[in-house]
């Protein structure tokens, strides 16, 4: 769909700090806006990284918690812009 970017959906195994950023950069696909790991700067002023669905066990009850977060408006604008490249 885009020439200069790819939308990736993934599941984390460890939750280690910078896990997504480091691994994608190592694979030659740094995040847009992540200058620390080789991504190109962008007008949204932050890394193009969003936790769309988060699932975890409640620490006291063990009940599964799921939180859905739709894309923020700057992500939608970024996606529309990338199509134009």
mmCIF file of N, CA and C in Angstrom:
data_model
loop_
_atom_site.group_PDB
_atom_site.id
_atom_site.type_symbol
_atom_site.label_atom_id
_atom_site.label_comp_id
_atom_site.label_asym_id
_atom_site.label_seq_id
_atom_site.Cartn_x
_atom_site.Cartn_y
_atom_site.Cartn_z
ATOM 1 N N UNK A 1 0.817 -1.192 0.000
ATOM 2 C CA UNK A 1 0.000 0.000 0.000
ATOM 3 C C UNK A 1 0.862 1.259 0.000
ATOM 4 N N UNK A 2 1.951 1.258 0.789
ATOM 5 C CA UNK A 2 2.828 2.422 0.845
ATOM 6 C C UNK A 2 4.181 2.071 0.248
ATOM 7 N N UNK A 3 4.856 3.071 -0.309
ATOM 8 C CA UNK A 3 6.184 2.833 -0.876
ATOM 9 C C UNK A 3 7.290 2.982 0.156
ATOM 10 N N UNK A 4 7.099 3.841 1.153
ATOM 11 C CA UNK A 4 8.164 4.132 2.103
ATOM 12 C C UNK A 4 7.876 3.661 3.526
ATOM 13 N N UNK A 5 6.801 2.922 3.715
ATOM 14 C CA UNK A 5 6.454 2.464 5.062
ATOM 15 C C UNK A 5 5.622 1.190 4.982
ATOM 16 N N UNK A 6 5.585 0.463 6.090
ATOM 17 C CA UNK A 6 4.796 -0.758 6.187
ATOM 18 C C UNK A 6 4.073 -0.761 7.531
ATOM 19 N N UNK A 7 2.805 -1.093 7.506
ATOM 20 C CA UNK A 7 2.048 -1.240 8.749
ATOM 21 C C UNK A 7 2.305 -2.647 9.276
ATOM 22 N N UNK A 8 2.729 -2.724 10.540
ATOM 23 C CA UNK A 8 3.057 -4.004 11.155
ATOM 24 C C UNK A 8 2.201 -4.185 12.408
ATOM 25 N N UNK A 9 1.610 -5.351 12.531
ATOM 26 C CA UNK A 9 0.906 -5.721 13.766
ATOM 27 C C UNK A 9 1.669 -6.901 14.352
ATOM 28 N N UNK A 10 1.987 -6.814 15.635
ATOM 29 C CA UNK A 10 2.758 -7.882 16.245
ATOM 30 C C UNK A 10 2.364 -8.091 17.689
ATOM 31 N N UNK A 11 2.792 -9.220 18.223
ATOM 32 C CA UNK A 11 2.522 -9.583 19.608
ATOM 33 C C UNK A 11 3.854 -9.672 20.335
ATOM 34 N N UNK A 12 3.959 -8.967 21.447
ATOM 35 C CA UNK A 12 5.185 -8.997 22.235
ATOM 36 C C UNK A 12 5.222 -10.226 23.125
ATOM 37 N N UNK A 13 6.414 -10.776 23.294
ATOM 38 C CA UNK A 13 6.586 -11.911 24.186
ATOM 39 C C UNK A 13 7.108 -11.491 25.551
ATOM 40 N N UNK A 14 8.025 -10.530 25.582
ATOM 41 C CA UNK A 14 8.687 -10.215 26.840
ATOM 42 C C UNK A 14 8.321 -8.853 27.412
ATOM 43 N N UNK A 15 7.955 -7.899 26.577
ATOM 44 C CA UNK A 15 7.666 -6.561 27.071
ATOM 45 C C UNK A 15 8.907 -5.796 27.492
ATOM 46 N N UNK A 16 10.071 -6.222 27.004
ATOM 47 C CA UNK A 16 11.315 -5.532 27.361
ATOM 48 C C UNK A 16 11.342 -4.120 26.781
ATOM 49 N N UNK A 17 11.989 -3.209 27.471
ATOM 50 C CA UNK A 17 12.105 -1.821 27.040
ATOM 51 C C UNK A 17 12.719 -1.740 25.646
ATOM 52 N N UNK A 18 12.106 -0.996 24.771
ATOM 53 C CA UNK A 18 12.573 -0.732 23.400
ATOM 54 C C UNK A 18 12.534 -1.971 22.510
ATOM 55 N N UNK A 19 11.894 -3.054 22.927
ATOM 56 C CA UNK A 19 11.917 -4.314 22.179
ATOM 57 C C UNK A 19 11.516 -4.127 20.719
ATOM 58 N N UNK A 20 10.400 -3.489 20.478
ATOM 59 C CA UNK A 20 9.914 -3.304 19.106
ATOM 60 C C UNK A 20 10.890 -2.427 18.324
ATOM 61 N N UNK A 21 11.295 -1.336 18.930
ATOM 62 C CA UNK A 21 12.175 -0.379 18.255
ATOM 63 C C UNK A 21 13.506 -1.018 17.860
ATOM 64 N N UNK A 22 14.122 -1.732 18.770
ATOM 65 C CA UNK A 22 15.423 -2.347 18.518
ATOM 66 C C UNK A 22 15.323 -3.416 17.436
ATOM 67 N N UNK A 23 14.360 -4.303 17.546
ATOM 68 C CA UNK A 23 14.258 -5.414 16.603
ATOM 69 C C UNK A 23 13.890 -4.952 15.194
ATOM 70 N N UNK A 24 12.978 -4.004 15.085
ATOM 71 C CA UNK A 24 12.629 -3.508 13.755
ATOM 72 C C UNK A 24 13.796 -2.758 13.123
ATOM 73 N N UNK A 25 14.521 -1.983 13.917
ATOM 74 C CA UNK A 25 15.691 -1.282 13.390
ATOM 75 C C UNK A 25 16.746 -2.278 12.917
ATOM 76 N N UNK A 26 17.007 -3.315 13.716
ATOM 77 C CA UNK A 26 17.984 -4.335 13.357
ATOM 78 C C UNK A 26 17.602 -5.025 12.045
ATOM 79 N N UNK A 27 16.308 -5.202 11.833
ATOM 80 C CA UNK A 27 15.822 -5.845 10.607
ATOM 81 C C UNK A 27 15.813 -4.888 9.416
ATOM 82 N N UNK A 28 16.230 -3.636 9.646
ATOM 83 C CA UNK A 28 16.286 -2.665 8.557
ATOM 84 C C UNK A 28 14.994 -1.899 8.342
ATOM 85 N N UNK A 29 14.103 -1.939 9.331
ATOM 86 C CA UNK A 29 12.811 -1.264 9.216
ATOM 87 C C UNK A 29 12.508 -0.450 10.471
ATOM 88 N N UNK A 30 13.288 0.617 10.711
ATOM 89 C CA UNK A 30 13.057 1.410 11.921
ATOM 90 C C UNK A 30 11.706 2.131 11.868
ATOM 91 N N UNK A 31 11.203 2.466 13.042
ATOM 92 C CA UNK A 31 9.929 3.177 13.137
ATOM 93 C C UNK A 31 10.038 4.594 12.593
ATOM 94 N N UNK A 32 9.007 5.044 11.920
ATOM 95 C CA UNK A 32 8.934 6.450 11.523
ATOM 96 C C UNK A 32 8.973 7.279 12.804
ATOM 97 N N UNK A 33 9.800 8.310 12.803
ATOM 98 C CA UNK A 33 9.896 9.207 13.949
ATOM 99 C C UNK A 33 10.820 8.739 15.054
ATOM 100 N N UNK A 34 11.505 7.620 14.891
ATOM 101 C CA UNK A 34 12.397 7.092 15.923
ATOM 102 C C UNK A 34 13.850 7.354 15.534
ATOM 103 N N UNK A 35 14.293 8.579 15.708
ATOM 104 C CA UNK A 35 15.638 8.974 15.306
ATOM 105 C C UNK A 35 16.726 8.199 16.065
ATOM 106 N N UNK A 36 16.455 7.796 17.301
ATOM 107 C CA UNK A 36 17.443 7.064 18.093
ATOM 108 C C UNK A 36 17.828 5.743 17.436
ATOM 109 N N UNK A 37 16.880 5.091 16.778
ATOM 110 C CA UNK A 37 17.130 3.798 16.152
ATOM 111 C C UNK A 37 17.053 3.854 14.627
ATOM 112 N N UNK A 38 17.309 5.015 14.050
ATOM 113 C CA UNK A 38 17.459 5.115 12.606
ATOM 114 C C UNK A 38 16.218 5.440 11.803
ATOM 115 N N UNK A 39 15.115 5.758 12.453
ATOM 116 C CA UNK A 39 13.895 6.115 11.726
ATOM 117 C C UNK A 39 13.943 7.554 11.238
ATOM 118 N N UNK A 40 13.214 7.816 10.161
ATOM 119 C CA UNK A 40 13.192 9.177 9.632
ATOM 120 C C UNK A 40 12.293 10.056 10.490
ATOM 121 N N UNK A 41 12.712 11.320 10.630
ATOM 122 C CA UNK A 41 11.912 12.287 11.381
ATOM 123 C C UNK A 41 10.595 12.507 10.650
ATOM 124 N N UNK A 42 9.562 12.833 11.400
ATOM 125 C CA UNK A 42 8.261 13.046 10.777
ATOM 126 C C UNK A 42 7.506 14.140 11.509
ATOM 127 N N UNK A 43 6.551 14.711 10.810
ATOM 128 C CA UNK A 43 5.789 15.846 11.328
ATOM 129 C C UNK A 43 4.891 15.484 12.512
ATOM 130 N N UNK A 44 4.629 14.203 12.769
ATOM 131 C CA UNK A 44 3.768 13.908 13.919
ATOM 132 C C UNK A 44 4.521 14.134 15.225
ATOM 133 N N UNK A 45 5.842 14.287 15.139
ATOM 134 C CA UNK A 45 6.634 14.668 16.305
ATOM 135 C C UNK A 45 6.839 13.567 17.339
ATOM 136 N N UNK A 46 6.635 12.327 16.940
ATOM 137 C CA UNK A 46 6.848 11.210 17.856
ATOM 138 C C UNK A 46 7.014 9.929 17.055
ATOM 139 N N UNK A 47 7.288 8.854 17.757
ATOM 140 C CA UNK A 47 7.433 7.560 17.098
ATOM 141 C C UNK A 47 6.069 7.064 16.617
ATOM 142 N N UNK A 48 6.062 6.457 15.462
ATOM 143 C CA UNK A 48 4.831 5.877 14.923
ATOM 144 C C UNK A 48 4.646 4.484 15.527
ATOM 145 N N UNK A 49 4.307 4.466 16.806
ATOM 146 C CA UNK A 49 4.149 3.231 17.557
ATOM 147 C C UNK A 49 2.918 3.384 18.442
ATOM 148 N N UNK A 50 2.002 2.425 18.352
ATOM 149 C CA UNK A 50 0.737 2.537 19.090
ATOM 150 C C UNK A 50 0.285 1.169 19.570
ATOM 151 N N UNK A 51 -0.097 1.079 20.837
ATOM 152 C CA UNK A 51 -0.647 -0.155 21.393
ATOM 153 C C UNK A 51 -2.146 -0.202 21.139
ATOM 154 N N UNK A 52 -2.535 -0.773 20.018
ATOM 155 C CA UNK A 52 -3.941 -0.795 19.605
ATOM 156 C C UNK A 52 -4.795 -1.691 20.513
ATOM 157 N N UNK A 53 -4.249 -2.827 20.911
ATOM 158 C CA UNK A 53 -4.930 -3.738 21.834
ATOM 159 C C UNK A 53 -3.906 -4.195 22.868
ATOM 160 N N UNK A 54 -4.239 -4.019 24.121
ATOM 161 C CA UNK A 54 -3.372 -4.480 25.204
ATOM 162 C C UNK A 54 -4.138 -5.516 26.021
ATOM 163 N N UNK A 55 -3.504 -6.659 26.279
ATOM 164 C CA UNK A 55 -4.124 -7.721 27.073
ATOM 165 C C UNK A 55 -3.146 -8.130 28.166
ATOM 166 N N UNK A 56 -3.672 -8.259 29.360
ATOM 167 C CA UNK A 56 -2.828 -8.671 30.469
ATOM 168 C C UNK A 56 -3.698 -9.225 31.597
ATOM 169 N N UNK A 57 -3.089 -9.984 32.474
ATOM 170 C CA UNK A 57 -3.789 -10.525 33.635
ATOM 171 C C UNK A 57 -3.776 -9.499 34.759
ATOM 172 N N UNK A 58 -4.922 -9.321 35.393
ATOM 173 C CA UNK A 58 -4.998 -8.416 36.541
ATOM 174 C C UNK A 58 -4.061 -8.954 37.624
ATOM 175 N N UNK A 59 -3.229 -8.086 38.212
ATOM 176 C CA UNK A 59 -2.226 -8.580 39.165
ATOM 177 C C UNK A 59 -2.797 -9.198 40.443
ATOM 178 N N UNK A 60 -4.014 -8.840 40.828
ATOM 179 C CA UNK A 60 -4.585 -9.399 42.061
ATOM 180 C C UNK A 60 -5.575 -10.524 41.804
ATOM 181 N N UNK A 61 -6.444 -10.350 40.816
ATOM 182 C CA UNK A 61 -7.494 -11.350 40.573
ATOM 183 C C UNK A 61 -7.124 -12.377 39.523
ATOM 184 N N UNK A 62 -6.167 -12.046 38.662
ATOM 185 C CA UNK A 62 -5.799 -12.940 37.570
ATOM 186 C C UNK A 62 -6.743 -12.858 36.384
ATOM 187 N N UNK A 63 -7.804 -12.053 36.503
ATOM 188 C CA UNK A 63 -8.764 -11.898 35.403
ATOM 189 C C UNK A 63 -8.069 -11.259 34.197
ATOM 190 N N UNK A 64 -8.441 -11.732 32.997
ATOM 191 C CA UNK A 64 -7.851 -11.171 31.784
ATOM 192 C C UNK A 64 -8.468 -9.794 31.523
ATOM 193 N N UNK A 65 -7.611 -8.805 31.340
ATOM 194 C CA UNK A 65 -8.025 -7.433 31.026
ATOM 195 C C UNK A 65 -7.653 -7.168 29.576
ATOM 196 N N UNK A 66 -8.573 -6.605 28.800
ATOM 197 C CA UNK A 66 -8.292 -6.225 27.414
ATOM 198 C C UNK A 66 -8.715 -4.779 27.219
ATOM 199 N N UNK A 67 -7.796 -3.992 26.692
ATOM 200 C CA UNK A 67 -8.046 -2.578 26.443
ATOM 201 C C UNK A 67 -7.825 -2.312 24.959
ATOM 202 N N UNK A 68 -8.817 -1.744 24.300
ATOM 203 C CA UNK A 68 -8.720 -1.372 22.883
ATOM 204 C C UNK A 68 -8.541 0.137 22.780
ATOM 205 N N UNK A 69 -7.623 0.558 21.935
ATOM 206 C CA UNK A 69 -7.370 1.985 21.733
ATOM 207 C C UNK A 69 -7.290 2.248 20.230
ATOM 208 N N UNK A 70 -8.290 2.909 19.661
ATOM 209 C CA UNK A 70 -8.244 3.199 18.225
ATOM 210 C C UNK A 70 -7.066 4.113 17.889
ATOM 211 N N UNK A 71 -6.720 4.129 16.615
ATOM 212 C CA UNK A 71 -5.626 5.003 16.182
ATOM 213 C C UNK A 71 -5.902 6.443 16.553
ATOM 214 N N UNK A 72 -4.879 7.154 17.025
ATOM 215 C CA UNK A 72 -5.025 8.597 17.236
ATOM 216 C C UNK A 72 -5.064 9.306 15.879
ATOM 217 N N UNK A 73 -5.570 10.517 15.872
ATOM 218 C CA UNK A 73 -5.748 11.243 14.603
ATOM 219 C C UNK A 73 -4.435 11.452 13.858
ATOM 220 N N UNK A 74 -3.312 11.651 14.578
ATOM 221 C CA UNK A 74 -2.045 11.860 13.865
ATOM 222 C C UNK A 74 -1.608 10.594 13.117
ATOM 223 N N UNK A 75 -1.971 9.418 13.608
ATOM 224 C CA UNK A 75 -1.667 8.179 12.888
ATOM 225 C C UNK A 75 -2.477 8.085 11.604
ATOM 226 N N UNK A 76 -3.741 8.426 11.680
ATOM 227 C CA UNK A 76 -4.600 8.405 10.499
ATOM 228 C C UNK A 76 -4.056 9.363 9.448
ATOM 229 N N UNK A 77 -3.650 10.547 9.870
ATOM 230 C CA UNK A 77 -3.075 11.533 8.939
ATOM 231 C C UNK A 77 -1.772 11.015 8.342
ATOM 232 N N UNK A 78 -0.935 10.368 9.148
ATOM 233 C CA UNK A 78 0.318 9.798 8.658
ATOM 234 C C UNK A 78 0.033 8.725 7.612
ATOM 235 N N UNK A 79 -0.914 7.853 7.881
ATOM 236 C CA UNK A 79 -1.271 6.788 6.931
ATOM 237 C C UNK A 79 -1.761 7.364 5.616
ATOM 238 N N UNK A 80 -2.560 8.399 5.670
ATOM 239 C CA UNK A 80 -3.064 9.028 4.446
ATOM 240 C C UNK A 80 -1.938 9.694 3.672
ATOM 241 N N UNK A 81 -0.991 10.301 4.373
ATOM 242 C CA UNK A 81 0.150 10.951 3.728
ATOM 243 C C UNK A 81 1.066 9.942 3.059
ATOM 244 N N UNK A 82 1.309 8.810 3.711
ATOM 245 C CA UNK A 82 2.222 7.799 3.168
ATOM 246 C C UNK A 82 1.709 7.252 1.852
ATOM 247 N N UNK A 83 0.411 7.203 1.666
ATOM 248 C CA UNK A 83 -0.155 6.721 0.397
ATOM 249 C C UNK A 83 0.269 7.626 -0.742
ATOM 250 N N UNK A 84 0.448 8.911 -0.471
ATOM 251 C CA UNK A 84 0.797 9.878 -1.512
ATOM 252 C C UNK A 84 2.235 9.741 -1.991
ATOM 253 N N UNK A 85 3.118 9.098 -1.211
ATOM 254 C CA UNK A 85 4.534 8.985 -1.613
ATOM 255 C C UNK A 85 4.713 8.075 -2.787
#
